Coordinates of C-alpha atoms in Angstrom, one line a residue:
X1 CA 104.0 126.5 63.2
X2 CA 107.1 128.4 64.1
X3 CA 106.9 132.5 64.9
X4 CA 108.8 133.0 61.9
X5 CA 107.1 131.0 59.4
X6 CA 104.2 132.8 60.6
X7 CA 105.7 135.6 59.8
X8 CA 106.0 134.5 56.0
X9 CA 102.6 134.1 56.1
X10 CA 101.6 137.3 56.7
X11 CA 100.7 136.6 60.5
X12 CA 101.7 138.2 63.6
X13 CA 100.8 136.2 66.7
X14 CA 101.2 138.4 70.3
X15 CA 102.6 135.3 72.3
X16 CA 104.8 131.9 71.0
X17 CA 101.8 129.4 72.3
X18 CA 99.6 131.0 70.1
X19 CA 102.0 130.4 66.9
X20 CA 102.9 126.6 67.6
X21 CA 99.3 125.9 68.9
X22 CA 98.7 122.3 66.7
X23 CA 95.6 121.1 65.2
X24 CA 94.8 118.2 67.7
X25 CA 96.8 118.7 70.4
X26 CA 94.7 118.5 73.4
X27 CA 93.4 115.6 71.8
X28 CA 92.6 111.9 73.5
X29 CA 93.5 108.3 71.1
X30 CA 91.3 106.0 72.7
X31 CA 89.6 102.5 70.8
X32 CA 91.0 103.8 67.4
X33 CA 89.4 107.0 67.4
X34 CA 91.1 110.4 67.7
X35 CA 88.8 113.0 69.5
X36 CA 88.8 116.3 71.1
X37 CA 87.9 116.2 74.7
X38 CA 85.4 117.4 75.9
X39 CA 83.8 118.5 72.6
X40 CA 83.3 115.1 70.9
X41 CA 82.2 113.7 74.2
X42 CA 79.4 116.4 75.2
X43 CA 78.1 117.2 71.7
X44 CA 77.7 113.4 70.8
X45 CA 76.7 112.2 74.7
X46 CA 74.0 115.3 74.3
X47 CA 72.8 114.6 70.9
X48 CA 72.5 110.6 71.7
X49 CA 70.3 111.7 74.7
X50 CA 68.0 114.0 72.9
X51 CA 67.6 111.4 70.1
X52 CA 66.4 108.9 72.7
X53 CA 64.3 111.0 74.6
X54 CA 62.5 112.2 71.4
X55 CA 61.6 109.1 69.7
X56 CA 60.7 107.2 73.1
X57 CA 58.4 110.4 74.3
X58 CA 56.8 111.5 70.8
X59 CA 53.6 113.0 72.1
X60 CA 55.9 115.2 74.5
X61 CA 58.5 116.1 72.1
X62 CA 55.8 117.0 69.4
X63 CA 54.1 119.4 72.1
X64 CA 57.3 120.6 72.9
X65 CA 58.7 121.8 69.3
X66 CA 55.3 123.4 68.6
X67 CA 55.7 125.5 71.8
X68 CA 59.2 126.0 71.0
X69 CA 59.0 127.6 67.5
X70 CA 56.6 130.3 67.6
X71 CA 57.6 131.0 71.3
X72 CA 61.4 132.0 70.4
X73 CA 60.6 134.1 67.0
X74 CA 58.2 135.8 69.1
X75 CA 60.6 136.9 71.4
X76 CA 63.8 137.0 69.9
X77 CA 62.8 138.2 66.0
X78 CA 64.7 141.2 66.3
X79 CA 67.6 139.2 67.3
X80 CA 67.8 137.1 64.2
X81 CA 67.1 140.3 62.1
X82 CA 69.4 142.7 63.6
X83 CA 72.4 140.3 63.2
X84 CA 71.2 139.4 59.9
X85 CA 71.6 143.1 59.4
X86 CA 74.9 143.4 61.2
X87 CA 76.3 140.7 58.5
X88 CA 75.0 142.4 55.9
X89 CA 76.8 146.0 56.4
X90 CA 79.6 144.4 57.8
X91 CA 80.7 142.4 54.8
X92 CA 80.0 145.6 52.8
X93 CA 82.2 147.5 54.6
X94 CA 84.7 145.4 54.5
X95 CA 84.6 145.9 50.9
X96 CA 85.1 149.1 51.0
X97 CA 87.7 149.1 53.9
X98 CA 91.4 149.1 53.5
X99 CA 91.0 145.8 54.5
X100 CA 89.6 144.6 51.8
X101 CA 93.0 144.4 50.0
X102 CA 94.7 141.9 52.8
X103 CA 94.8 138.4 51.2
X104 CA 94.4 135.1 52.8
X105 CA 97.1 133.3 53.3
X106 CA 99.3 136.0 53.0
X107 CA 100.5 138.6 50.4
X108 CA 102.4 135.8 48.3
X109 CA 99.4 133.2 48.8
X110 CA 97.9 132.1 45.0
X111 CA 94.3 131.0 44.9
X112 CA 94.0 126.9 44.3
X113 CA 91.1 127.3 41.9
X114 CA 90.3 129.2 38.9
X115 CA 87.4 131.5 38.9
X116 CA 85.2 128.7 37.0
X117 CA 85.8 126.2 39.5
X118 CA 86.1 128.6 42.3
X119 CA 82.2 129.4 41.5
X120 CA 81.2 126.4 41.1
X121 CA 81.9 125.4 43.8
X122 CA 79.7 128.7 45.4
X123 CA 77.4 127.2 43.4
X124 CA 77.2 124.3 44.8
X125 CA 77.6 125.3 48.6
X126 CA 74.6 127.5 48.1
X127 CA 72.1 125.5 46.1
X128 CA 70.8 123.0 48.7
X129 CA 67.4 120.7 49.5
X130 CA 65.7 124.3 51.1
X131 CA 65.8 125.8 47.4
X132 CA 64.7 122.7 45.7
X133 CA 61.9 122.6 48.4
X134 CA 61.1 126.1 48.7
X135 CA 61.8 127.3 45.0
X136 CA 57.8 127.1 44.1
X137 CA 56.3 126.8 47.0
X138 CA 57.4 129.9 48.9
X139 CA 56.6 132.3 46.1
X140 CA 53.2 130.8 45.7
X141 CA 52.2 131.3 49.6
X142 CA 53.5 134.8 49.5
X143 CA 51.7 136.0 46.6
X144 CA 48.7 134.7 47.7
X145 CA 49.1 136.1 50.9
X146 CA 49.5 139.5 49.8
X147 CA 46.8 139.2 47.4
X148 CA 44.3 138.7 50.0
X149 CA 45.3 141.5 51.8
X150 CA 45.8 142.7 55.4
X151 CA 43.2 140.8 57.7
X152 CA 43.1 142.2 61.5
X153 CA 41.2 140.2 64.3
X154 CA 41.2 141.7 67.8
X155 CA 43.5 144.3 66.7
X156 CA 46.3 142.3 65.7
X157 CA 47.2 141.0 62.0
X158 CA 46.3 137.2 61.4
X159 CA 47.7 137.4 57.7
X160 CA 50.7 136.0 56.7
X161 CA 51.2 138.6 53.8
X162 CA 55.1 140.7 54.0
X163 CA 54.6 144.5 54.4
X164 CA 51.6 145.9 54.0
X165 CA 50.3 143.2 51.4
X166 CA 48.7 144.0 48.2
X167 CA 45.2 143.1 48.1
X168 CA 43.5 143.0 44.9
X169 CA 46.4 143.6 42.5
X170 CA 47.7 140.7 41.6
X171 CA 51.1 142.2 39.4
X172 CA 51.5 144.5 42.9
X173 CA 51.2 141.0 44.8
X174 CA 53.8 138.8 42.0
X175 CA 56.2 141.4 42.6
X176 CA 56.2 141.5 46.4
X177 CA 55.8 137.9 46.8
X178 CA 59.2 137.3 44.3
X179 CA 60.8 140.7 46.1
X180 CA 60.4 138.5 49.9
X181 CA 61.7 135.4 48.1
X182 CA 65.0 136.9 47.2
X183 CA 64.9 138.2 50.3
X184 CA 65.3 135.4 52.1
X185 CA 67.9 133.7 49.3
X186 CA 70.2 136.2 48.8
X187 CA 72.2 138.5 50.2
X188 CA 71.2 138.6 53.8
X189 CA 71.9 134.2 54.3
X190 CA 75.0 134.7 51.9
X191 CA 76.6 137.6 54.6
X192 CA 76.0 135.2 57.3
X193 CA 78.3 132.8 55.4
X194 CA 80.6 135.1 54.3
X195 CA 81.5 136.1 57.9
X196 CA 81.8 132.7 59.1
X197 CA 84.0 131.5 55.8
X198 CA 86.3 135.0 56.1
X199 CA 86.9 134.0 60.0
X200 CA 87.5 130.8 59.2
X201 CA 89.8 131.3 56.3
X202 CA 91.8 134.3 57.9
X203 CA 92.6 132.4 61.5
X204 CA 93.7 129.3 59.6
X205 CA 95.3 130.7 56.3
X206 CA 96.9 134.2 58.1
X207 CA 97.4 132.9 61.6
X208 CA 98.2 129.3 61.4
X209 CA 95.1 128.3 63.5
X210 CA 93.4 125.2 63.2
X211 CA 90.7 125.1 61.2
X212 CA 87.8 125.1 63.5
X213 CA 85.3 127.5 65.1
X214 CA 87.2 128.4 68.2
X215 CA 90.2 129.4 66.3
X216 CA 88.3 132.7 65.3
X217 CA 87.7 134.0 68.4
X218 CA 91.4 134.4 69.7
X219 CA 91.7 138.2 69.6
X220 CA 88.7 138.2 72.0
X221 CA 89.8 135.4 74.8
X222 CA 93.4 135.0 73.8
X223 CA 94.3 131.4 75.3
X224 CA 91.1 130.9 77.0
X225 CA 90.0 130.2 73.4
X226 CA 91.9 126.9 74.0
X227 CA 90.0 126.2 76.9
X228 CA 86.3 126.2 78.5
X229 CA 85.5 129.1 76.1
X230 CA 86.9 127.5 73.2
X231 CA 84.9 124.4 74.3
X232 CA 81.4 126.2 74.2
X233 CA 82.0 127.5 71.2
X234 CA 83.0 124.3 69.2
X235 CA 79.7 122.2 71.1
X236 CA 77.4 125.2 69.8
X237 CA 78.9 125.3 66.0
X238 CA 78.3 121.1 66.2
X239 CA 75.2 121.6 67.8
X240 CA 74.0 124.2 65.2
X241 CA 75.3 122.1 62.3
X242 CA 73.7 119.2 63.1
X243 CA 70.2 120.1 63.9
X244 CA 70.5 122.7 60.5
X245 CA 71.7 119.6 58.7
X246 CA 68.9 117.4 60.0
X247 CA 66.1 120.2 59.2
X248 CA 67.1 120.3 55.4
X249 CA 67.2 115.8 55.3
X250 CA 63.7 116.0 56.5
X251 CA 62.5 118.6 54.3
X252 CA 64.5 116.3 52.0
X253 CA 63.4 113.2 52.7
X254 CA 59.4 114.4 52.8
X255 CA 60.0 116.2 49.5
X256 CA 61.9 112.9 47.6
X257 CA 58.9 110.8 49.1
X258 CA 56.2 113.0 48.0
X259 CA 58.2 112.7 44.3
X260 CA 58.2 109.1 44.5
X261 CA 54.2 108.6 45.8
X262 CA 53.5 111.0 42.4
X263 CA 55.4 109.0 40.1
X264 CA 55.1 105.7 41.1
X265 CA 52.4 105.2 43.9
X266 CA 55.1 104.5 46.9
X267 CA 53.0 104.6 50.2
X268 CA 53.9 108.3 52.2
X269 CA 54.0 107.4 55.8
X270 CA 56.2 108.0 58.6
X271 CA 57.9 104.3 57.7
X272 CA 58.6 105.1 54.5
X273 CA 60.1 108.5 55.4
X274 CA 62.4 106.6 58.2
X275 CA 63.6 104.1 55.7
X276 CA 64.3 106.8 53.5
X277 CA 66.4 108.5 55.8
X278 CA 67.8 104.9 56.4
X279 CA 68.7 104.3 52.4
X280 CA 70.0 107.6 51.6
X281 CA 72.3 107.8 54.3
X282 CA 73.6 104.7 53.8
X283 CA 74.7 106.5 50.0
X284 CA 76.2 109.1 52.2
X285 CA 78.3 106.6 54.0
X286 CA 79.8 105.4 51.0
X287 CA 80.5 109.5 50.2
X288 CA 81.8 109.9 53.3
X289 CA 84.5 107.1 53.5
X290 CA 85.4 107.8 49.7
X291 CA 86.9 111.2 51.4
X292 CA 86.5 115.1 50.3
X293 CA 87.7 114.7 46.9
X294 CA 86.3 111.5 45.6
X295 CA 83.2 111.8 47.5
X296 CA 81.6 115.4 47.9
X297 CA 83.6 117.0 45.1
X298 CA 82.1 114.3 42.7
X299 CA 78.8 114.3 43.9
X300 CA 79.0 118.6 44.4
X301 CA 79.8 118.7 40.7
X302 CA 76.8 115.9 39.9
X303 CA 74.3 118.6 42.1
X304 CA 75.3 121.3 39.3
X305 CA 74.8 119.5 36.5
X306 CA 71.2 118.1 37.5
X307 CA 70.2 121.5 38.7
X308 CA 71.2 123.3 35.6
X309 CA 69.5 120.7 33.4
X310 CA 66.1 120.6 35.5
X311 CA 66.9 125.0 35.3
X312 CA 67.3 124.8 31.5
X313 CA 64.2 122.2 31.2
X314 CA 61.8 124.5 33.1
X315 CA 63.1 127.5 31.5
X316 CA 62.6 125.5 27.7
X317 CA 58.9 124.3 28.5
X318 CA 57.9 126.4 30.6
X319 CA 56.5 129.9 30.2
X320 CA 60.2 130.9 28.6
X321 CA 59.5 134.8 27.5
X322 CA 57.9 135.5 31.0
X323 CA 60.8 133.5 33.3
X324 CA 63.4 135.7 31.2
X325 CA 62.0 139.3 31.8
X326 CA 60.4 138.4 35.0
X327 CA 64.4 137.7 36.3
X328 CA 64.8 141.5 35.8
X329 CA 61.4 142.3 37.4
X330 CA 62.3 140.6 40.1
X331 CA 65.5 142.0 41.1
X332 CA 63.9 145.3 41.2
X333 CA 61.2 144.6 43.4
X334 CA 64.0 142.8 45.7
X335 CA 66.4 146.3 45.5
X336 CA 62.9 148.5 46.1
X337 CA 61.8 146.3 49.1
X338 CA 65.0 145.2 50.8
X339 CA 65.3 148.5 53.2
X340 CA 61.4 147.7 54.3
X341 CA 62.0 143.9 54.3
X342 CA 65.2 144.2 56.6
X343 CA 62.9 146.8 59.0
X344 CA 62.7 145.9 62.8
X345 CA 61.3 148.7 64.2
X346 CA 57.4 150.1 63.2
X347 CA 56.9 146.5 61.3
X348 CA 53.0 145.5 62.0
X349 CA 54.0 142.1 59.5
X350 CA 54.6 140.1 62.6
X351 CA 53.3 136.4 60.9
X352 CA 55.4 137.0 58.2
X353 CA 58.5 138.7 60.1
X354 CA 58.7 136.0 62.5
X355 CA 57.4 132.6 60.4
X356 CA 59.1 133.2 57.4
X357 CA 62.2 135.2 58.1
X358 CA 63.2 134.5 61.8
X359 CA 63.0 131.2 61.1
X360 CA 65.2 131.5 58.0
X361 CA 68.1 133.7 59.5
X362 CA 68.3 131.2 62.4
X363 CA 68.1 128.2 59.7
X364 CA 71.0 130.3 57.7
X365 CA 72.8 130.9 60.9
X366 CA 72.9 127.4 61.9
X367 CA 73.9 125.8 58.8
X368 CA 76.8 128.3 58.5
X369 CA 79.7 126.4 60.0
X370 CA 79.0 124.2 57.4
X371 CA 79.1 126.1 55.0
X372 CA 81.3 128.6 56.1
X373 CA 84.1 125.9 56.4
X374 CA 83.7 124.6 53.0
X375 CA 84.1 128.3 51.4
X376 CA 86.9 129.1 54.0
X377 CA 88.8 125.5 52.2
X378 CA 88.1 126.9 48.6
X379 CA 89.3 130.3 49.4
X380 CA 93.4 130.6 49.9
X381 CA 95.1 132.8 47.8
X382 CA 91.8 135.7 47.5
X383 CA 91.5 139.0 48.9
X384 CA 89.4 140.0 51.6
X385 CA 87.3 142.1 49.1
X386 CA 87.3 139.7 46.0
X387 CA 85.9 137.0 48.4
X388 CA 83.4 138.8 50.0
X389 CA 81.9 140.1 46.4
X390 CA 82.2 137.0 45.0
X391 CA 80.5 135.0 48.2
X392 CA 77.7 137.8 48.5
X393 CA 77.0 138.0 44.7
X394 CA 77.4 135.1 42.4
X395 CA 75.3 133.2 45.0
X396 CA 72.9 135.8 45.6
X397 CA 72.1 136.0 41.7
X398 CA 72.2 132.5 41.3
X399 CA 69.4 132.0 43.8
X400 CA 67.1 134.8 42.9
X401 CA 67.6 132.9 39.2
X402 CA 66.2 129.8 40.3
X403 CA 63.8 131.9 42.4
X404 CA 62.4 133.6 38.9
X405 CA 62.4 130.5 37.1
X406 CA 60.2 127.8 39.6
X407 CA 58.3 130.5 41.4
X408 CA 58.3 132.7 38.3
X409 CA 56.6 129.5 36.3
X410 CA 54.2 128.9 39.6
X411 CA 53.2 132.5 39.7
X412 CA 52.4 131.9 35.7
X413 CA 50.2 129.1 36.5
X414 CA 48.5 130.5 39.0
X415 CA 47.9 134.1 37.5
X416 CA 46.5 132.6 34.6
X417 CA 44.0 130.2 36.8
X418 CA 41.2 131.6 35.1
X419 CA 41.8 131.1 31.7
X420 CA 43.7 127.7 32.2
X421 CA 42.3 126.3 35.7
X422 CA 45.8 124.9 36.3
X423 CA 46.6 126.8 38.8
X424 CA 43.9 125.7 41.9
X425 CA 45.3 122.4 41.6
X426 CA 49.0 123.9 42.6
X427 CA 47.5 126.5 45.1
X428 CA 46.1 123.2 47.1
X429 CA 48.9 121.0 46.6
X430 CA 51.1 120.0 49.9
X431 CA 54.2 122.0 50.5
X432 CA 56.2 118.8 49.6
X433 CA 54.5 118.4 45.9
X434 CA 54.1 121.5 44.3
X435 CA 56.8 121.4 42.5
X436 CA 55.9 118.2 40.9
X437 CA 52.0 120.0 40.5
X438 CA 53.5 122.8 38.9
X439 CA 55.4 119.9 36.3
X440 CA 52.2 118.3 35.2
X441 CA 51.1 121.6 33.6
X442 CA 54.0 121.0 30.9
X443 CA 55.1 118.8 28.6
X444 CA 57.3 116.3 29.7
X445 CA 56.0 116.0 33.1
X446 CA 57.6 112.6 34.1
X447 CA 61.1 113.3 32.9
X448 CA 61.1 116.7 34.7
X449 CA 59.7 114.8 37.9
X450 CA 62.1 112.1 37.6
X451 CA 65.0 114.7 37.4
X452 CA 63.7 116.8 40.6
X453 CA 63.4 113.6 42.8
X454 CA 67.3 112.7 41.6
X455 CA 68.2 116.2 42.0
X456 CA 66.8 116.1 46.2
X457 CA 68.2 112.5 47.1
X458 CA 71.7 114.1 45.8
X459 CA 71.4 117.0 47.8
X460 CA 70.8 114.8 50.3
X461 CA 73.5 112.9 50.3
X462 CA 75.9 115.4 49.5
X463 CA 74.5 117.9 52.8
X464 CA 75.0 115.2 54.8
X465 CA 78.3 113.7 53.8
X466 CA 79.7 117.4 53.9
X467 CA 77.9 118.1 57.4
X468 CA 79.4 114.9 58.5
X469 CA 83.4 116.1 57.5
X470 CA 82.6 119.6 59.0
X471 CA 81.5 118.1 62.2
X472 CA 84.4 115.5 62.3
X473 CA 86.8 118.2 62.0
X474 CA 85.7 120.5 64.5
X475 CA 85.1 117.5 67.1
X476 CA 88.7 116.2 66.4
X477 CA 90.2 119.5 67.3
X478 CA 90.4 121.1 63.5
X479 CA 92.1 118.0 62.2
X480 CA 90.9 116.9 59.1
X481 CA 92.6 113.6 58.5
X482 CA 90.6 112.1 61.7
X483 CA 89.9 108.2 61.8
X484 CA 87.0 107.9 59.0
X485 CA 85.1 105.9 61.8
X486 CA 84.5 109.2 63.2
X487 CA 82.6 110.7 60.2
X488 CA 80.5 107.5 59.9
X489 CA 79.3 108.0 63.6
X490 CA 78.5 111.8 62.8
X491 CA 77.1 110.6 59.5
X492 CA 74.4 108.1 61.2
X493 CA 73.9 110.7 63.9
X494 CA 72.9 113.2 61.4
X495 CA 70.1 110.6 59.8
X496 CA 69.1 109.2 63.0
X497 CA 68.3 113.6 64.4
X498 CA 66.2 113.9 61.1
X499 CA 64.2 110.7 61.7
X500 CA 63.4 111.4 65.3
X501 CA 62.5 115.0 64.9
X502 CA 60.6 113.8 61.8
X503 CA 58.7 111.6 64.1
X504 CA 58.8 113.7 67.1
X505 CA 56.4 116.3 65.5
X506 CA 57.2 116.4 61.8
X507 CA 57.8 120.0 60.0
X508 CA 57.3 122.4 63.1
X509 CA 59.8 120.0 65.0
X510 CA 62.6 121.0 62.2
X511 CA 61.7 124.1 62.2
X512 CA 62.1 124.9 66.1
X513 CA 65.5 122.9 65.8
X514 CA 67.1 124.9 63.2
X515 CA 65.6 127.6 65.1
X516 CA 66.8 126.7 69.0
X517 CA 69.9 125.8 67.7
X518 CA 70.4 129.4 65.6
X519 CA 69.4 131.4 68.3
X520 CA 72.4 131.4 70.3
X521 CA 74.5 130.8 67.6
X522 CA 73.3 134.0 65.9
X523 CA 75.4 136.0 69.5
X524 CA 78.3 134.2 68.4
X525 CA 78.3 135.4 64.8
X526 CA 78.1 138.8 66.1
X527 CA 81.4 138.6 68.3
X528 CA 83.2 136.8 65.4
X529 CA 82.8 140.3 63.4
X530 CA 84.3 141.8 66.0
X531 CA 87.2 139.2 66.4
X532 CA 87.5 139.7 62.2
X533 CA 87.7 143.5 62.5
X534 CA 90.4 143.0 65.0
X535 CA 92.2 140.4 63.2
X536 CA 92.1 142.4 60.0
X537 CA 93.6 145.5 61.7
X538 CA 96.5 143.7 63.3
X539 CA 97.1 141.9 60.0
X540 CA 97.4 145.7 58.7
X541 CA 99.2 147.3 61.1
X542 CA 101.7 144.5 61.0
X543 CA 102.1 145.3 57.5

């Protein structure tokens, strides 16, 4: 891109390689393929390598990943929730900022999409297999955490419970235990996208960049960002997109198999889960050579209508008056709690503080290139303020609704355990089948069931088609048009990383993936504020 076009755009570039710096061209053609050296070849060669090892030593790799879990949010919590933090008040002030009026793509740019479909398609990016998974479970384990109070055993907490708990009260310990839900669905995961998707969207749309993860980082290395640092950077955003990809197809893939043993008495072992894996990305190969638009639009548009429906469903036969002023309840506990939730210093919660939200910042902060590409595509033509608004709040409501309706109706069930005895039942239930416990308490049980097992296998398939584009791009030098071959290799990489971490030690081997791979990750999130603040301001000044 020409100096002076850039100029049209609303960009002002320091040097002429900057300006004409091409999507793909320090890239190698070799056997049909068109990759980036050396990012294709290290993040594939490294990933291939940790496949093999895990699969061939299991016992190893399973002792390993329960080591590696506890042993980084232990050390490195405050990381994960100061940047959280960072995201947070950044975006905001951004809102607030003179910057917020820049628009990307340049003062003339016109968004592609209407509002509708421009939410939507938010929509979609943010309701994934975690919600589907989490949505009744999490609410349940955190209320009956806090019920039981704070328990202490050689001076130290054992409980799990957020805060100080709330033993005893059980309204005290719905309200908390809905509060720490939204807490970790809404606005906190939604700033860590926002950042990534502004960068993304103002490097590409305002400065001509490619669109991949280096590109952002310009004002900070200038043309070393086209070299060895730019090369770090890229093998981290694919290393953190994969392993955040493959976390969410095993929760998927033990959630879809647990729906399927419930309804119609299919075996759960660790073959059935593999040829799961096997099936369902084989449907995401089909997605993935179809392209963007045929594929993942299509099947983004057939996740909103199933999870509306099942929403709508619950809502209709469940407890209906107490999911609809419950929503309300619930946002005020989330606004009361979020300063004491978001706390680093003085907290004495360290079980919950390090299991539940370490873990779920690095899980955010991993899966953002992802999805912080995919908003960046959707976003031309908005202003820096209008898109972070929109990306920190339709989402952020949208999630603490499904929040209120599944762990609103779970919370029902189990409240009223004494009068109905429903609720036992759900407390014991496996992680992977409560929401389909929490179905057989209403009236059509199998439809509803039916419906959430269809509503996983598409998430599925859609997170891993998507993934597989992302990954393609940034490996192919932020080209986008990239041999499809290319995508179908990322594509089976993806499902082969969820089956050998599946088998390498199951749910604490996900966990410490999205986690290992976040960590780092979560430092390079925190420079690319700084490279958007100084972005923004030459944008302004050029002005």
């Amino acid at each position: 891109m020409s100096g002076q076009n850039m100029q049209k755009n609303g960009g002002h570039m320091a040097q002429e390689e900057e300006t004409t710096y091409e999507a793909g061209q320090d890239n190698v053609q070799i056997m049909g393929l068109d990759i980036h050296n050396p990012v294709f070849g290290v993040s594939a060669l490294t990933i291939l390598a940790f496949v093999f090892f895990t699969l061939v030593f299991k016992d190893e790799a399973g002792a390993f990943f329960g080591w590696l879990r506890p042993a980084l949010t232990r050390q490195f919590d405050w990381v994960f929730l100061l940047a959280g933090n960072i995201f947070v008040l950044f975006s905001l002030a951004l809102v607030v900022s003179p910057y917020g009026k820049i628009r990307l793509g340049g003062a003339t740019a016109t968004p592609n999409y209407s509002y509708m479909e421009w939410f939507s398609m938010l929509f979609a990016a943010g309701m994934g297999i975690g919600l589907v998974f989490w949505g009744v479970a999490e609410p349940i384990s955190h209320y009956g955490a806090s019920l039981g109070g704070i328990a202490v055993e050689g001076g130290m907490r054992t409980d799990w419970a957020p805060l100080g708990a709330a033993a005893g009260d059980p309204a005290a310990a719905r309200d908390l235990a809905m509060a720490a839900t939204i807490f970790h669905w809404g606005l906190h995961p939604w700033a860590v996208y926002a950042v990534v998707g502004l960068a993304l969207a103002f490097f590409s749309f305002n400065r001509g960049l490619p669109l991949t993860m280096r590109s952002v980082f310009y004002p900070l290395f200038g043309k070393a960002t086209w070299g060895a640092v730019g090369h770090v950077v890229d093998v981290l955003a694919v290393f953190a997109t994969i392993f955040g990809l493959a976390t969410s197809l095993g929760l998927g893939a033990t959630q879809a198999l647990g729906g399927l043993n419930y309804l119609f008495g299919v075996p759960v072992s660790d073959g059935m889960k593999v040829l799961l894996i096997i099936v369902i990305t084989g449907f995401a190969l089909t997605s993935v050579v179809a392209g963007m638009d045929k594929g993942v639009k299509r099947l983004s548009e057939a996740n909103m209508i199933l999870a509306g429906a099942l929403l709508v469903l619950v809502v209709i036969v469940g407890p209906t008056v107490a999911i609809l002023t419950g929503f309300f309840d619930n946002m005020w506990a989330y606004a009361v709690n979020l300063p004491k939730l978001s706390g680093i210093i003085g907290r004495e919660d360290s079980n919950f503080m390090q299991g539940w939200t370490a873990f779920y910042w690095a899980w955010w902060i991993s899966w953002s290139p992802f999805v912080g590409m995919f908003i960046a595509r959707i976003s031309r033509g908005r202003t820096v303020r209008e898109f972070i608004i929109c990306v920190l709040l339709i989402p952020t409501v949208v999630g603490a609704i499904w929040m209120s309706v599944f762990g609103g109706a779970a919370l029902d069930q189990v409240m009223g355990d004494a009068m109905t005895g429903g609720g036992q039942a759900l407390k014991d239930a496996a992680l992977e089948l409560k929401m389909f416990t929490m179905f057989e308490a209403f009236p059509l049980t199998g439809i509803l069931s039916f419906v959430g097992i269809v509503l996983v296998i598409v998430f599925f398939v859609t997170s891993s088609d998507s993934g597989s584009l992302v990954i393609d791009a940034i490996t192919a030098g932020g080209k986008t048009d990239a041999p499809t071959a290319q995508r179908v290799f990322w594509c089976i990489l993806e499902g082969a990383i969820a089956i050998a971490l599946l088998l390498g030690g199951g749910l604490a081997a996900l966990q410490a993936a999205a986690i290992a791979t976040g960590f780092p990750f979560a430092i390079v999130l925190v420079l690319m504020c700084v490279s958007i603040f100084l972005g923004l301001r030459a944008e302004s000044k050029g002005k």
